[in-house]
Amino acid sequence: MRVLVLSDTHAPRYWKSCPQALFPHLRSADVILHAGDVCVAPVLRELESYAPVHAVLGNNDGPDVAEWGAPETLELSLAGVPVAMVHDSGQAKGREARMRRLFPGARLVVFGHSHIPWNSTVDDVRVFNPGSPTDRRRQPVGTIGLLHLEDGAVVTADVVAVTEPRAPK
């Protein structure tokens, strides 16, 4: 199963329309995960035209995102992998242990909020933040996540650049 992971798209401020670099990934995705701060539900409806979408609420999401169906946290199974999603995982220090406590049955925890990619595995639990494709903040490039899940395993988990690097100051 090919999973496209997004977070912190912050429409319409940063996501005026779907970034062109996302189209190949959208077309090849079997499912799309959005880890919050989508901000407006029309973005989720646009993503649904490509693949099923699962999303959680972020701290900047409007009421229409909740009405679309995004909860605060979400647990689901994809290709036999127990997956959990939350927007804000807290500070980096102790993150893996905190996510294992919050979601004891998960083998993959997806989060956002920081706009900073994170990809770690501790005790067979992958903790993954795709960064942001549209609001890269202190990062050199905008990023997304691409996961390959199969037979109850996370086969690959990659953070992929979707924008050009910032020019040096």
Coordinates of C-alpha atoms in Angstrom, one line a residue:
M1 CA 0.0 0.0 0.0
R2 CA 1.3 3.4 -1.0
V3 CA 0.6 6.1 1.6
L4 CA 1.0 9.8 1.0
V5 CA 1.5 11.7 4.3
L6 CA 0.8 15.4 4.5
S7 CA 0.7 17.9 7.4
D8 CA 0.6 21.6 8.0
T9 CA -0.6 22.6 4.6
H10 CA -2.2 25.8 6.1
A11 CA -4.7 26.6 3.4
P12 CA -5.5 29.1 2.1
R13 CA -2.6 31.1 3.4
Y14 CA 0.1 28.7 2.1
W15 CA -2.0 26.2 0.0
K16 CA -3.7 28.5 -2.6
S17 CA -4.1 25.4 -4.8
C18 CA -2.6 22.0 -4.8
P19 CA 1.2 22.3 -5.4
Q20 CA 2.1 20.9 -8.8
A21 CA 4.9 18.7 -7.3
L22 CA 2.3 16.8 -5.3
F23 CA 0.3 15.5 -8.4
P24 CA 2.4 12.5 -9.2
H25 CA 2.3 11.4 -5.6
L26 CA -1.4 12.0 -5.3
R27 CA -2.0 9.9 -8.4
S28 CA 0.0 7.0 -7.1
A29 CA -1.3 7.0 -3.5
D30 CA -3.6 4.2 -2.3
V31 CA -4.5 6.3 0.8
I32 CA -3.7 9.9 2.0
L33 CA -3.0 10.8 5.7
H34 CA -3.1 14.4 6.8
A35 CA -1.7 15.1 10.3
G36 CA -3.6 18.4 10.8
D37 CA -3.5 22.1 10.2
V38 CA -5.2 21.6 6.9
C39 CA -7.2 24.7 8.1
V40 CA -10.1 24.4 5.6
A41 CA -12.1 21.3 4.6
P42 CA -12.1 22.0 0.8
V43 CA -8.4 20.8 0.8
L44 CA -9.5 17.5 2.2
R45 CA -12.3 17.2 -0.4
E46 CA -9.7 17.9 -3.1
L47 CA -7.4 15.2 -1.8
E48 CA -10.3 12.8 -1.6
S49 CA -10.6 13.0 -5.4
Y50 CA -7.3 11.1 -5.6
A51 CA -7.6 8.5 -2.7
P52 CA -9.3 7.9 0.6
V53 CA -8.2 10.5 3.2
H54 CA -7.8 10.1 6.9
A55 CA -7.0 13.3 8.8
V56 CA -6.8 14.6 12.4
L57 CA -7.5 18.1 13.7
G58 CA -4.6 20.6 14.1
N59 CA -4.5 23.6 16.3
N60 CA -5.3 25.9 13.3
D61 CA -8.1 23.9 11.8
G62 CA -11.5 25.5 11.4
P63 CA -14.9 24.0 12.4
D64 CA -15.5 22.7 8.9
V65 CA -12.5 20.4 9.2
A66 CA -14.1 18.8 12.3
E67 CA -17.4 18.7 10.4
W68 CA -15.6 16.9 7.6
G69 CA -14.9 14.2 10.2
A70 CA -11.4 14.9 11.4
P71 CA -11.0 13.8 15.1
E72 CA -8.3 14.9 17.6
T73 CA -6.6 11.5 17.3
L74 CA -7.2 8.6 15.1
E75 CA -6.2 4.9 15.2
L76 CA -6.7 2.7 12.1
S77 CA -5.1 -0.3 10.4
L78 CA -3.5 0.1 7.0
A79 CA -2.2 -3.0 5.2
G80 CA -2.2 -4.7 8.6
V81 CA -0.1 -2.0 10.2
P82 CA -1.7 -0.4 13.4
V83 CA -1.5 3.3 12.7
A84 CA -2.1 6.2 15.1
M85 CA -2.3 9.9 14.2
V86 CA -2.1 13.1 16.3
H87 CA -1.3 16.6 15.3
D88 CA 1.0 17.7 18.2
S89 CA 3.3 15.1 19.7
G90 CA 4.9 17.5 22.1
Q91 CA 8.6 18.4 22.4
A92 CA 11.2 16.3 20.6
K93 CA 12.8 15.1 23.9
G94 CA 11.0 11.9 24.9
R95 CA 8.8 11.9 21.8
E96 CA 9.1 8.2 21.0
A97 CA 8.3 7.0 24.6
R98 CA 5.5 9.5 24.8
M99 CA 3.9 8.3 21.6
R100 CA 4.3 4.6 22.7
R101 CA 2.4 5.5 25.9
L102 CA -0.3 7.4 24.1
F103 CA -0.8 4.8 21.4
P104 CA 0.4 1.4 22.9
G105 CA -1.0 -0.7 20.0
A106 CA 0.5 1.4 17.2
R107 CA 3.4 0.3 15.0
L108 CA 3.3 3.6 13.2
V109 CA 2.6 7.0 14.7
V110 CA 2.1 10.0 12.3
F111 CA 2.2 13.5 13.6
G112 CA 2.7 17.1 12.4
H113 CA 2.6 20.6 14.1
S114 CA 6.4 21.3 14.0
H115 CA 6.7 21.5 10.2
I116 CA 10.0 19.7 10.8
P117 CA 10.4 16.2 9.3
W118 CA 10.9 13.4 11.8
N119 CA 11.5 9.7 11.0
S120 CA 12.6 7.4 13.8
T121 CA 12.1 3.9 14.9
V122 CA 12.4 2.8 18.5
D123 CA 11.3 -0.7 19.8
D124 CA 9.7 -1.4 16.4
V125 CA 7.5 1.7 16.5
R126 CA 8.0 4.2 13.7
V127 CA 7.3 7.8 14.6
F128 CA 6.9 9.9 11.5
N129 CA 6.3 13.6 10.7
P130 CA 6.3 14.5 7.0
G131 CA 7.1 18.2 7.5
S132 CA 5.1 20.6 5.4
P133 CA 4.9 20.9 1.6
T134 CA 3.8 24.5 1.8
D135 CA 5.1 26.2 5.0
R136 CA 8.6 24.9 5.5
R137 CA 9.5 27.4 8.2
R138 CA 13.1 26.7 9.2
Q139 CA 13.6 23.9 6.8
P140 CA 15.5 24.2 3.5
V141 CA 12.7 22.6 1.4
G142 CA 9.0 21.8 1.6
T143 CA 8.4 18.0 2.3
I144 CA 5.9 15.2 2.2
G145 CA 6.0 11.7 3.5
L146 CA 5.8 8.5 1.4
L147 CA 5.2 5.2 3.1
H148 CA 5.1 1.7 1.7
L149 CA 3.1 -0.6 4.0
E150 CA 2.7 -4.3 3.3
D151 CA 1.7 -7.4 5.3
G152 CA 1.7 -5.7 8.7
A153 CA 5.0 -3.9 8.1
V154 CA 6.4 -0.5 7.3
V155 CA 8.5 -1.4 4.4
T156 CA 9.8 2.1 3.6
A157 CA 9.2 5.5 5.2
D158 CA 10.7 8.4 3.3
V159 CA 10.6 12.2 3.6
V160 CA 10.6 13.7 0.1
A161 CA 11.4 17.2 -0.9
V162 CA 8.7 18.9 -3.1
T163 CA 10.1 22.4 -3.4
E164 CA 13.4 23.8 -4.5
P165 CA 16.0 24.7 -1.7
R166 CA 15.9 28.2 -0.4
A167 CA 18.5 30.5 -2.0
P168 CA 21.3 31.4 0.4
K169 CA 21.0 34.8 2.0

